[in-house]
CSV table of N, CA and C in Angstrom, one decimal:
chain,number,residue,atom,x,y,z
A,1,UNK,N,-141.4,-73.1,83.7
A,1,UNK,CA,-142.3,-74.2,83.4
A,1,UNK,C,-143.7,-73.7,83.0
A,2,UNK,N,-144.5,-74.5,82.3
A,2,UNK,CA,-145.5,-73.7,81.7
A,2,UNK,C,-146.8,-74.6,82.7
A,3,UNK,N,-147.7,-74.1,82.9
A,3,UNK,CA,-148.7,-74.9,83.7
A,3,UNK,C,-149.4,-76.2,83.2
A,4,UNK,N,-149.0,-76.8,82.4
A,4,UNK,CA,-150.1,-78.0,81.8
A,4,UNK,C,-148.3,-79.2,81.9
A,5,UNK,N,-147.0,-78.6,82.4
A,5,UNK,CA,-145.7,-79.4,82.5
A,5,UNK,C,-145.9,-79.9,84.1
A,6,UNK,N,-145.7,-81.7,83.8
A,6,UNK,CA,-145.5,-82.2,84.4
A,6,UNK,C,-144.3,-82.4,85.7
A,7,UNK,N,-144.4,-82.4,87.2
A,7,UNK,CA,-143.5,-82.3,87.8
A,7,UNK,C,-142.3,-83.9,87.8
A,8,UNK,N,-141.3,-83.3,87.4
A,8,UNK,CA,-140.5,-84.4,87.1
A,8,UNK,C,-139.0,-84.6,87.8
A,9,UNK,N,-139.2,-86.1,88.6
A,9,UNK,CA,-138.0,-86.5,89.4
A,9,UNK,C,-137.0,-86.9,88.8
A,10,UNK,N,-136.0,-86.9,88.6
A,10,UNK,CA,-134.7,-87.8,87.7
A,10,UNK,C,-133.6,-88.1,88.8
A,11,UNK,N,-133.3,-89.2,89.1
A,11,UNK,CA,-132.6,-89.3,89.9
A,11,UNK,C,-131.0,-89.6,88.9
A,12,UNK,N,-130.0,-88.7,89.0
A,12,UNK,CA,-129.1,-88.8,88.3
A,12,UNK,C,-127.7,-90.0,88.7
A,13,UNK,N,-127.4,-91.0,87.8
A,13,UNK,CA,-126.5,-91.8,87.9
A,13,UNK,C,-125.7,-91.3,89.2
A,14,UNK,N,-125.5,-92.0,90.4
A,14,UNK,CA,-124.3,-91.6,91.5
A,14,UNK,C,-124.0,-90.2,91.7
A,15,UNK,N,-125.6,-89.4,91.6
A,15,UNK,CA,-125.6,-88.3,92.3
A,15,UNK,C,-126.9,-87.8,92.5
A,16,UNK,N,-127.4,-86.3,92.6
A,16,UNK,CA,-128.8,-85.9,93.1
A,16,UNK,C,-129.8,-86.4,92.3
A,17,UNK,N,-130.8,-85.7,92.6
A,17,UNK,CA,-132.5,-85.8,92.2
A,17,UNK,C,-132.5,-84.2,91.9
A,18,UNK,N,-133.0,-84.5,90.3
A,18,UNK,CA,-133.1,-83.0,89.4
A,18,UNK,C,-134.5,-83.3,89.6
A,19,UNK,N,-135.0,-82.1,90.4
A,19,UNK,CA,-136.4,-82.0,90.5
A,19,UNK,C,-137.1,-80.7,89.6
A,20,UNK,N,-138.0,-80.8,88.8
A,20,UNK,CA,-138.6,-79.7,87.7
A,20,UNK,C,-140.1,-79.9,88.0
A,21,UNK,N,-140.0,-78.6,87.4
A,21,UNK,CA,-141.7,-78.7,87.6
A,21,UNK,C,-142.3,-77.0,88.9
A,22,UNK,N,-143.6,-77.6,89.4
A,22,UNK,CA,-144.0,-76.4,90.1
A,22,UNK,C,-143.8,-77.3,91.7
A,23,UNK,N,-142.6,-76.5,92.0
A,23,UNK,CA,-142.5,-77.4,93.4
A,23,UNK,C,-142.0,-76.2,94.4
A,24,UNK,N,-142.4,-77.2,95.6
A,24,UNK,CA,-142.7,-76.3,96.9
A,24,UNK,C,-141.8,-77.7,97.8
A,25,UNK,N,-140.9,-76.8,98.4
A,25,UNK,CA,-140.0,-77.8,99.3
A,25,UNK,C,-140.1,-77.0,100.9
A,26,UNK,N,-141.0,-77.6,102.0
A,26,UNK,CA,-141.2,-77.6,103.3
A,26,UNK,C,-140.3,-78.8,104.0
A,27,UNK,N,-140.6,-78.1,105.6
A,27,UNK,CA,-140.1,-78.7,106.7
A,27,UNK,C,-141.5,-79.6,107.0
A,28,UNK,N,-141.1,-80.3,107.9
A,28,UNK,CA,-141.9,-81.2,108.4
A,28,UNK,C,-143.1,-80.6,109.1
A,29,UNK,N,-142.6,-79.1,109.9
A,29,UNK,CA,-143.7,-77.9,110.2
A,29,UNK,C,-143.9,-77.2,109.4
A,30,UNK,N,-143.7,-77.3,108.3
A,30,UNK,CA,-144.5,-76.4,107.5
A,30,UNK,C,-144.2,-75.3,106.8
A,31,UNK,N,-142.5,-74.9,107.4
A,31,UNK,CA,-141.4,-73.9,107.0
A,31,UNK,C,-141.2,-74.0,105.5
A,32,UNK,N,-141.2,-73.0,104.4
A,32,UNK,CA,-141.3,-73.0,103.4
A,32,UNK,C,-139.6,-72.5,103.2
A,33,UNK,N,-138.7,-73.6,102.5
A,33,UNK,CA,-137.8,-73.9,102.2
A,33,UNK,C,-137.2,-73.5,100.9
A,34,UNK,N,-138.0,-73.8,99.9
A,34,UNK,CA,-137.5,-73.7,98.6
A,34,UNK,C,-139.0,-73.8,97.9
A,35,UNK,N,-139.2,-72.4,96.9
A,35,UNK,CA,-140.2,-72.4,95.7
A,35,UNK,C,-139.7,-72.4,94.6
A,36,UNK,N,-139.8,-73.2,93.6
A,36,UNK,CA,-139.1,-73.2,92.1
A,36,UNK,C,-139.7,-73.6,91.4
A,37,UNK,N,-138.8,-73.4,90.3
A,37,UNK,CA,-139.0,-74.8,88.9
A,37,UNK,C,-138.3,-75.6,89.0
A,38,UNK,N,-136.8,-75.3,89.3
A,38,UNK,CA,-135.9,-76.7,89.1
A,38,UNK,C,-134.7,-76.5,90.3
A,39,UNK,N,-134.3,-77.6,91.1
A,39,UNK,CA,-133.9,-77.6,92.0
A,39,UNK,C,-133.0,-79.0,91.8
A,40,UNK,N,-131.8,-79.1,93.0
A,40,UNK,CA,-131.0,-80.4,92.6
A,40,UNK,C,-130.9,-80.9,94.1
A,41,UNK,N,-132.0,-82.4,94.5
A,41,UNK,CA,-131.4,-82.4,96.3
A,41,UNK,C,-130.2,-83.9,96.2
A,42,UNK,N,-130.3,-84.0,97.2
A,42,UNK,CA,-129.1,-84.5,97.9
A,42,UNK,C,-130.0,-86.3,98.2
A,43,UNK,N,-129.3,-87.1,97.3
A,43,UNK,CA,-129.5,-88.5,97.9
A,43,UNK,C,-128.2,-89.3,98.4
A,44,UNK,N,-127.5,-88.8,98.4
A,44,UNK,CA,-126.8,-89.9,99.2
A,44,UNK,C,-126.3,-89.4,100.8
A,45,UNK,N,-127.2,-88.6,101.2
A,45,UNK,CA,-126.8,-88.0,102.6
A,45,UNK,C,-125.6,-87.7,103.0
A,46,UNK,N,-124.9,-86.9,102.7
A,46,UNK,CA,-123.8,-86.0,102.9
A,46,UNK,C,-123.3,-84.8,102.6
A,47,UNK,N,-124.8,-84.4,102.1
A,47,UNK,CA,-124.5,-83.2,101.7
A,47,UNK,C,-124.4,-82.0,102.6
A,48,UNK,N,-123.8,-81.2,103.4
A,48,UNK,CA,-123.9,-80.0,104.0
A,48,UNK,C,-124.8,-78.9,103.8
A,49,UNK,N,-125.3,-79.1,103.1
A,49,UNK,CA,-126.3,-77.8,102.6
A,49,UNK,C,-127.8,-78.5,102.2
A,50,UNK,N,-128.0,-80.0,103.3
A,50,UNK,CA,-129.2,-80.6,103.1
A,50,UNK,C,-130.9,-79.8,103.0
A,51,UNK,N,-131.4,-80.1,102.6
A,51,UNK,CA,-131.6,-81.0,101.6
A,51,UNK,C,-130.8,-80.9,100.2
A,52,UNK,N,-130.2,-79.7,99.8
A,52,UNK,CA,-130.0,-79.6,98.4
A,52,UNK,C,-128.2,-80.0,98.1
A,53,UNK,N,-127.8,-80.7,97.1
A,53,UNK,CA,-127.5,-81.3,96.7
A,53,UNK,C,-125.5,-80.0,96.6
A,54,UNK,N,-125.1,-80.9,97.2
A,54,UNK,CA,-123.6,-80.1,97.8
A,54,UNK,C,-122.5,-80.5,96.8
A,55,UNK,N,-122.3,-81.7,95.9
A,55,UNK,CA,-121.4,-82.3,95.6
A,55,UNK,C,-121.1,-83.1,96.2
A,56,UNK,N,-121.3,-83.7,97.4
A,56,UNK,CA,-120.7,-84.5,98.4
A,56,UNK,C,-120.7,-86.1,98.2
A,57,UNK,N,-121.5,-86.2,97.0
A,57,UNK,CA,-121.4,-87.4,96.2
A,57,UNK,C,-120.6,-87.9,95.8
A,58,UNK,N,-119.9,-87.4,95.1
A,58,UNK,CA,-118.5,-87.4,94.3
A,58,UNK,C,-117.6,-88.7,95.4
A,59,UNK,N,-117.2,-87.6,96.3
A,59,UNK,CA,-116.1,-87.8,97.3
A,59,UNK,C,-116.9,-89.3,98.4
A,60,UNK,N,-118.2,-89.2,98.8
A,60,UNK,CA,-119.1,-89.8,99.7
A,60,UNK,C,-118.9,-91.4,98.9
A,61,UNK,N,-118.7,-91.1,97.4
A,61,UNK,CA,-119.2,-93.0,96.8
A,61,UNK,C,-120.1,-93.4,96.3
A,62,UNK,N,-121.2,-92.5,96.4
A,62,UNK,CA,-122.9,-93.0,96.4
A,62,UNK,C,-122.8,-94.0,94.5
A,63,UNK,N,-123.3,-94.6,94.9
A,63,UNK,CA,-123.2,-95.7,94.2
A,63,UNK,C,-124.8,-96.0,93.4
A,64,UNK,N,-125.5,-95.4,92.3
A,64,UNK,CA,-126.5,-96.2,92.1
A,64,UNK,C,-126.9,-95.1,90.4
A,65,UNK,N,-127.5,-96.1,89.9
A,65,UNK,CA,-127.2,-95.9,88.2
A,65,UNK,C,-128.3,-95.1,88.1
A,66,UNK,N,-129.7,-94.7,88.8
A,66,UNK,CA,-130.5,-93.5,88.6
A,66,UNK,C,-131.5,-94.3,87.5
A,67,UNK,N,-131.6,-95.8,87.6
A,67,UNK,CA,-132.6,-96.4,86.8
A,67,UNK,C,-133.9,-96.5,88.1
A,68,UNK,N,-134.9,-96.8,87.6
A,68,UNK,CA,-136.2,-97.2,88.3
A,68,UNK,C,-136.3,-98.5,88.0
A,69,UNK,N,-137.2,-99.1,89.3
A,69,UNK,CA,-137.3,-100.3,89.6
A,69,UNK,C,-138.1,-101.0,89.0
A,70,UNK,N,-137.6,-102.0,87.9
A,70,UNK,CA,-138.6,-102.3,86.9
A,70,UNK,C,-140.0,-103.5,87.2
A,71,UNK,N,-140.9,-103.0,88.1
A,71,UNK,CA,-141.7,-102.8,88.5
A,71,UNK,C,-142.6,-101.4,87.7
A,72,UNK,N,-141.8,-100.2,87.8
A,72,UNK,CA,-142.5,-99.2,87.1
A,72,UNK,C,-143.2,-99.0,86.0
A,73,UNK,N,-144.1,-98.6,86.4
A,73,UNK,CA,-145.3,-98.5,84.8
A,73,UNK,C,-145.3,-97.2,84.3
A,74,UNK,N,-145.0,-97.2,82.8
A,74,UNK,CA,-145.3,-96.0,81.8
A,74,UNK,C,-146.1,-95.0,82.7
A,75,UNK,N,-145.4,-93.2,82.2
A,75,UNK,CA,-146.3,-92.6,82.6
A,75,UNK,C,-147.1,-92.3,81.5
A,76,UNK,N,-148.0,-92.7,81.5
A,76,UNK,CA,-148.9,-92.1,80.0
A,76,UNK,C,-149.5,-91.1,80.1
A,77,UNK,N,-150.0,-90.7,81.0
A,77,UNK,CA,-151.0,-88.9,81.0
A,77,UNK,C,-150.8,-88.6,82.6
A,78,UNK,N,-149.3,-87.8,82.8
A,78,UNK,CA,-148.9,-87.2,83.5
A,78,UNK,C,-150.1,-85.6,84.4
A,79,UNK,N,-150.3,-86.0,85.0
A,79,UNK,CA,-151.3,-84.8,85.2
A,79,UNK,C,-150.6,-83.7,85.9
A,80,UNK,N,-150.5,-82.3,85.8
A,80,UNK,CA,-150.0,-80.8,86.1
A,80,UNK,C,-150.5,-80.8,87.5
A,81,UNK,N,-150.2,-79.6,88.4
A,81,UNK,CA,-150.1,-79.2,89.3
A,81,UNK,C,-148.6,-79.2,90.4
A,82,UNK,N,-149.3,-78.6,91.1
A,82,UNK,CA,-147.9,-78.6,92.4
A,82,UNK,C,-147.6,-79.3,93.2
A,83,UNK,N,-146.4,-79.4,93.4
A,83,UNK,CA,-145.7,-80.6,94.2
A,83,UNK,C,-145.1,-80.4,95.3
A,84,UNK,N,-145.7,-80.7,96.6
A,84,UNK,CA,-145.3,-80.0,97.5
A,84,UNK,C,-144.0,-81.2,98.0
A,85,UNK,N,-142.7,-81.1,98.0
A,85,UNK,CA,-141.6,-82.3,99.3
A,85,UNK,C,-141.4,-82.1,100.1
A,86,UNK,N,-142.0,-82.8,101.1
A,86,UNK,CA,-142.1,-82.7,102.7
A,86,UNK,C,-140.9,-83.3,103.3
A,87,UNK,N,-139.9,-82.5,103.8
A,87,UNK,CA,-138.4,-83.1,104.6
A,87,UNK,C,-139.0,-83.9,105.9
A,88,UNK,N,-139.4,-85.0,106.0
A,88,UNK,CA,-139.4,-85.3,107.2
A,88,UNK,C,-138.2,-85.9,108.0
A,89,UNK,N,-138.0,-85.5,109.3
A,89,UNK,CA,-136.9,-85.6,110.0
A,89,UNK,C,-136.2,-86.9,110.0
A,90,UNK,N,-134.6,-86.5,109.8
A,90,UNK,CA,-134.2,-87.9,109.8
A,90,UNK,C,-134.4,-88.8,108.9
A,91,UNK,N,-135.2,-88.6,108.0
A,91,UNK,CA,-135.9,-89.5,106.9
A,91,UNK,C,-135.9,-89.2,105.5
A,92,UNK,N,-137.2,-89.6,104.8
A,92,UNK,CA,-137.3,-89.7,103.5
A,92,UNK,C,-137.9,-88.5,103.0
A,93,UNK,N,-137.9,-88.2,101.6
A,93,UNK,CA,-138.7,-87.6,100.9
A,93,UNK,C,-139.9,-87.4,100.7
A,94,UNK,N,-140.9,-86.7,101.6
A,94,UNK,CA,-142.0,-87.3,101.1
A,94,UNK,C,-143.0,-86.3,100.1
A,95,UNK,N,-143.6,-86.8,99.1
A,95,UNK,CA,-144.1,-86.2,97.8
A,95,UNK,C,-145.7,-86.2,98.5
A,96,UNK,N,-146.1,-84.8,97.7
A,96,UNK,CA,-147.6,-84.1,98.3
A,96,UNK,C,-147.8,-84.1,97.2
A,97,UNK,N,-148.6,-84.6,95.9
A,97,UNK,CA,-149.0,-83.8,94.4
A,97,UNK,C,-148.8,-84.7,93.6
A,98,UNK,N,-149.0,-84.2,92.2
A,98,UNK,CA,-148.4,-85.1,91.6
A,98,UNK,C,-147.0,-84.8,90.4
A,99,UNK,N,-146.7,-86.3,90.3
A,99,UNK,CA,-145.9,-86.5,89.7
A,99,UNK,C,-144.8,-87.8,88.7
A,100,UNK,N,-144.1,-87.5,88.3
A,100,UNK,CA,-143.5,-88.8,87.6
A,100,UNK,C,-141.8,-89.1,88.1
A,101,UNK,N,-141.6,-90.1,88.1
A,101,UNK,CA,-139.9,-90.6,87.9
A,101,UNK,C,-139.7,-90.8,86.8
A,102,UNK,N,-138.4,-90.3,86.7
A,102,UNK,CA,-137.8,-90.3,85.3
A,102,UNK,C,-136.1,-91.3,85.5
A,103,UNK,N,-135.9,-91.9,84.9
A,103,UNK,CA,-135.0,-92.7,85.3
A,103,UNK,C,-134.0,-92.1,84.5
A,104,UNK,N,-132.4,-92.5,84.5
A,104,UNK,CA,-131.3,-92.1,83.4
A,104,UNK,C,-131.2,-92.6,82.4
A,105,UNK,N,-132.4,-93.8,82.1
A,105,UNK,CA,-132.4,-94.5,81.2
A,105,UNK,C,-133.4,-94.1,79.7
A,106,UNK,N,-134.0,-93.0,81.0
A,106,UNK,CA,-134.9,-92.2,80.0
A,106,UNK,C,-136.6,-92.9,80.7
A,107,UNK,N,-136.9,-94.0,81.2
A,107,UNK,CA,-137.8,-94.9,81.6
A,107,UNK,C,-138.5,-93.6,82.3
A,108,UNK,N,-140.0,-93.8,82.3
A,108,UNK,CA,-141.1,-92.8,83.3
A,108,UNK,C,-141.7,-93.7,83.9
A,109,UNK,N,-141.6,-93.6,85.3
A,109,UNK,CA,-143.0,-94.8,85.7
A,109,UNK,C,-144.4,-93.7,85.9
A,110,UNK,N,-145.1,-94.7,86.6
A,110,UNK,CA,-146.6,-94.1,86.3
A,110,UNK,C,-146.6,-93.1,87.4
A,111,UNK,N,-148.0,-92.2,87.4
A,111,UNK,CA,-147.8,-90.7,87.9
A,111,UNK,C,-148.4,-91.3,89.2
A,112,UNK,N,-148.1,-90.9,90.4
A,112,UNK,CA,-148.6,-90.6,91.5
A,112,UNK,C,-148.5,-89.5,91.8
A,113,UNK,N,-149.5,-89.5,93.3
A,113,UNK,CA,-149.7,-88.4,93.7
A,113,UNK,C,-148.9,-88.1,95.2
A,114,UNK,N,-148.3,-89.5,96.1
A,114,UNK,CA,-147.9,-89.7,97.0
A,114,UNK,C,-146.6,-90.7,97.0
A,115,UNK,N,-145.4,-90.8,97.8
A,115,UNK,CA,-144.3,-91.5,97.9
A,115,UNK,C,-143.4,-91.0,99.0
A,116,UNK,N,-142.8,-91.9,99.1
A,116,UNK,CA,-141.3,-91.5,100.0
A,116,UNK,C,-140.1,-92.0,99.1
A,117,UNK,N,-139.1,-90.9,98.8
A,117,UNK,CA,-137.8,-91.4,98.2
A,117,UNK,C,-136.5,-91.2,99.1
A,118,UNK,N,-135.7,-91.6,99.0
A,118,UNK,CA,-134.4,-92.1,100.0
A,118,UNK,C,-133.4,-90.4,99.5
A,119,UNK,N,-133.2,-90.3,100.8
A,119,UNK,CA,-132.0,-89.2,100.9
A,119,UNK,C,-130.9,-89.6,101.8
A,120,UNK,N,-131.1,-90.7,102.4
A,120,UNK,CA,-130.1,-91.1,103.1
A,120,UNK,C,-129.3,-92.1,102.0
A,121,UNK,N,-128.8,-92.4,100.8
A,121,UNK,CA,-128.5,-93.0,100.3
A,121,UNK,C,-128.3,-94.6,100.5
A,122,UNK,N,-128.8,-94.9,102.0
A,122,UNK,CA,-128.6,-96.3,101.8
A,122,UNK,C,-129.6,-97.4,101.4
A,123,UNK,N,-131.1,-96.8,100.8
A,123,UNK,CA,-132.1,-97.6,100.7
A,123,UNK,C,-131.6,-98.5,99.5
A,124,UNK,N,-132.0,-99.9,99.7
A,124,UNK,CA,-131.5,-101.0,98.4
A,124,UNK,C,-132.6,-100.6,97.4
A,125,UNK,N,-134.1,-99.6,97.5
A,125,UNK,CA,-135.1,-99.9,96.3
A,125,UNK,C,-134.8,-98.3,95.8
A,126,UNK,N,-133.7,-97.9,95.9
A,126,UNK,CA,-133.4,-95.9,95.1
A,126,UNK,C,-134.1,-95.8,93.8
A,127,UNK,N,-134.7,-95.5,93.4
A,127,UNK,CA,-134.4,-93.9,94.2
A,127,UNK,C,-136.1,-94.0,95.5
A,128,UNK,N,-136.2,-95.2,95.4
A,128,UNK,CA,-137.5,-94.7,96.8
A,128,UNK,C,-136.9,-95.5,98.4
A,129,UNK,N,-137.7,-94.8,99.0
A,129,UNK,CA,-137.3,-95.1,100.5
A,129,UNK,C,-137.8,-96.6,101.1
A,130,UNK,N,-136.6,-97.0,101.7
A,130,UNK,CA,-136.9,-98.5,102.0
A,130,UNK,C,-136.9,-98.6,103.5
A,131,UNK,N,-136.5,-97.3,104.6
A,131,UNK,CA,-136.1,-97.1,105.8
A,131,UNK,C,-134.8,-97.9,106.2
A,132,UNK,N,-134.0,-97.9,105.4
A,132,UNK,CA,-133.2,-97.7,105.5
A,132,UNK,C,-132.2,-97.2,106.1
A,133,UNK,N,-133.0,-95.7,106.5
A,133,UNK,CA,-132.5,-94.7,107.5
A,133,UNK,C,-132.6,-94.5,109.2
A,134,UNK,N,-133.6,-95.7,108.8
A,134,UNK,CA,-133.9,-96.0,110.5
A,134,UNK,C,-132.8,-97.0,111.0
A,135,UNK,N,-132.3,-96.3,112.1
A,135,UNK,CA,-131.4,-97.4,112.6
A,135,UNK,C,-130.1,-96.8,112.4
A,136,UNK,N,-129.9,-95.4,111.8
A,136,UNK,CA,-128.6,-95.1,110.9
A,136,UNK,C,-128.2,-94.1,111.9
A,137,UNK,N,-127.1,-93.7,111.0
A,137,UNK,CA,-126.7,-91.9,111.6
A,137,UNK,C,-127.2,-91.0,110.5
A,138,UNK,N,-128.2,-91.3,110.0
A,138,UNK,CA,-128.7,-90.2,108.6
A,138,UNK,C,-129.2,-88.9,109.8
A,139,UNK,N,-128.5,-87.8,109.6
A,139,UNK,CA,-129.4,-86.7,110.2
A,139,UNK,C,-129.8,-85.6,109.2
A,140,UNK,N,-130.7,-85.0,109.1
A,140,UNK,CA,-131.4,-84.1,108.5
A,140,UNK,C,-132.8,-83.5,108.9
């Protein structure tokens, strides 16, 4: 990835989150997990090799077309830097930096710099976190 490339989420039709860009995947303490460009995690929570993205999809059912919620606004001037995703326990994705969603429909919504997205696959607003997971058997 070249340094002025924006960090980019795609949540793929009834499977993972293709994550690109300059990203940094920690624990909730701080444990540095995964440095990359491009990485594939795990939304429908079944994957064995959590956070990152097992195939477990397939077989699990995860069910959701990898569009964004049309609510989302254009990203028009994506700004660079590093994107740290914080595993918090039991829970959601949460995004340090900035970045964009990219839908399978091709749709970008606008850039932030902060969010929570769903790895437990049952939030009804996917690809972002509805807590959904609270209350569940989602472990991670």
């Amino acid at each position: 990835m070249s340094d002025d490339s924006p960090n980019v989420l795609s949540p793929q039709p009834d499977g993972p989150l293709r994550v690109t860009g300059d990203i940094k995947i920690v624990t909730d303490e701080g444990a540095t997990v995964f440095v990359g460009d491009e990485t594939w995690l795990c939304r429908c929570g079944h994957s064995k090799n959590k956070p990152f993205c097992d195939g477990s999809h397939a077989e699990a059912g995860l069910q959701d077309p990898g569009i964004l919620l049309r609510s989302a606004r254009p990203a028009e001037h994506p700004r660079a830097g590093s994107l740290t995703i914080i595993l918090r326990p039991n829970g959601p994705l949460r995004m340090d930096g900035p970045y964009i969603l990219e839908g399978a429909d091709g749709a970008r919504s606008e850039c932030a710099e902060k969010g929570s997205l769903c790895r437990c696959g049952r939030s009804a607003t996917k690809p972002m976190c509805d807590g959904a997971h609270k209350g569940s058997d989602f472990e991670a």
